[in-house]
Amino acid sequence: MKNIFVGNLSFNATEDSVRTLFEQYGTVDRVSIVTDRDTGQAKGFGFVEMSGDAEGLRAIDSLSGHELNGRAMTVNEARPKGDRGSGGGGGGQRRSSNNNRW
């Protein structure tokens, strides 16, 4: 199975429109467009799972830069969660302005 990242999606793109585009290259098992949990608005990216690795690679090669709803998509192999760079973090303590105490 090939998991594919699809970026720079139009906010009007639907799972059906993305599925139809990728089905030209093989069997699509799942399409997921990521949405904001609070507003439900699309975030402009998603993932496509295709059954065959060869089909997935062909879709990546063919669709990277392809326009959907006026936006050129970024299409590449999705990286596992552990391979992503850290996005910052915080969580540390800050000094209080009161006498520079913690």
C-alpha positions as a printed NumPy array, in Angstrom:
array([[  0.   ,   0.   ,   0.   ],
       [  1.216,   3.498,  -0.832],
       [  0.289,   6.431,   1.423],
       [  0.435,   9.726,  -0.488],
       [  0.508,  13.289,   0.841],
       [ -1.448,  15.812,  -1.237],
       [ -0.7  ,  19.454,  -0.422],
       [ -1.786,  22.845,  -1.709],
       [ -5.324,  21.574,  -2.192],
       [ -8.037,  24.046,  -2.976],
       [-10.238,  24.619,   0.053],
       [-13.145,  23.618,  -2.204],
       [-11.629,  20.229,  -3.105],
       [-13.708,  17.256,  -2.003],
       [-12.698,  13.707,  -1.201],
       [-14.678,  12.616,  -4.271],
       [-12.828,  14.991,  -6.621],
       [ -9.441,  13.874,  -5.277],
       [-10.471,  10.208,  -5.493],
       [-11.581,  10.616,  -9.121],
       [ -8.237,  12.191, -10.017],
       [ -6.161,   9.444,  -8.381],
       [ -8.321,   6.568,  -9.657],
       [ -6.933,   7.257, -13.124],
       [ -3.716,   5.625, -11.856],
       [ -5.088,   2.673,  -9.88 ],
       [ -7.231,   1.521,  -6.996],
       [ -7.787,   4.14 ,  -4.299],
       [ -8.474,   2.634,  -0.88 ],
       [ -9.02 ,   5.837,   1.069],
       [ -9.005,   9.622,   0.685],
       [ -8.828,  11.911,   3.682],
       [ -8.863,  15.715,   3.486],
       [ -7.656,  17.224,   6.752],
       [-10.009,  19.711,   8.378],
       [ -9.735,  22.07 ,  11.325],
       [-11.294,  20.352,  14.327],
       [-12.954,  23.551,  15.579],
       [-14.31 ,  25.063,  12.353],
       [-14.544,  22.04 ,  10.048],
       [-12.757,  24.074,   7.331],
       [-10.382,  22.2  ,   5.045],
       [ -6.722,  22.911,   5.845],
       [ -5.54 ,  22.576,   2.236],
       [ -3.954,  19.137,   2.419],
       [ -4.856,  15.512,   2.715],
       [ -3.823,  11.921,   2.148],
       [ -4.601,   9.253,  -0.422],
       [ -4.009,   5.544,   0.151],
       [ -3.552,   3.434,  -2.973],
       [ -3.435,  -0.368,  -3.074],
       [ -0.336,  -0.834,  -5.184],
       [  3.071,   0.758,  -4.721],
       [  3.645,   0.996,  -8.486],
       [  0.255,   2.659,  -8.991],
       [  0.978,   5.082,  -6.17 ],
       [  4.365,   6.038,  -7.583],
       [  2.839,   6.591, -11.013],
       [  0.171,   8.85 ,  -9.46 ],
       [  2.82 ,  10.823,  -7.567],
       [  4.904,  11.331, -10.702],
       [  1.905,  12.296, -12.821],
       [ -0.039,  14.489, -10.399],
       [  2.672,  16.516,  -8.679],
       [  2.118,  20.06 ,  -9.963],
       [ -1.256,  19.123, -11.513],
       [ -3.914,  21.809, -11.061],
       [ -7.121,  21.001,  -9.234],
       [ -9.6  ,  23.843,  -8.827],
       [ -6.953,  26.367,  -9.873],
       [ -4.184,  25.258,  -7.486],
       [ -1.084,  23.251,  -8.386],
       [ -0.99 ,  20.317,  -5.996],
       [  2.076,  19.078,  -4.173],
       [  2.02 ,  15.282,  -4.332],
       [  4.61 ,  13.035,  -2.705],
       [  4.984,   9.929,  -0.601],
       [  3.714,  10.525,   2.921],
       [  6.293,  10.128,   5.655],
       [  5.497,   8.133,   8.789],
       [  4.673,  10.249,  11.842],
       [  8.052,   9.529,  13.444],
       [  9.968,  10.909,  10.438],
       [  8.567,  14.428,  10.591],
       [ 10.626,  17.306,  11.923],
       [  9.67 ,  18.752,  15.269],
       [  7.298,  21.666,  15.091],
       [  8.554,  23.537,  18.087],
       [  7.01 ,  22.813,  21.375],
       [  7.216,  25.159,  24.242],
       [  5.979,  23.779,  27.502],
       [  8.821,  25.341,  29.464],
       [  8.397,  27.582,  32.454],
       [  8.722,  31.343,  32.27 ],
       [ 10.08 ,  33.666,  34.862],
       [  7.657,  35.873,  36.633],
       [  8.259,  39.6  ,  36.522],
       [  7.897,  39.575,  40.318],
       [ 11.433,  39.692,  41.715],
       [ 12.673,  37.366,  38.953],
       [ 11.38 ,  34.298,  40.782],
       [ 10.185,  31.137,  39.069]])
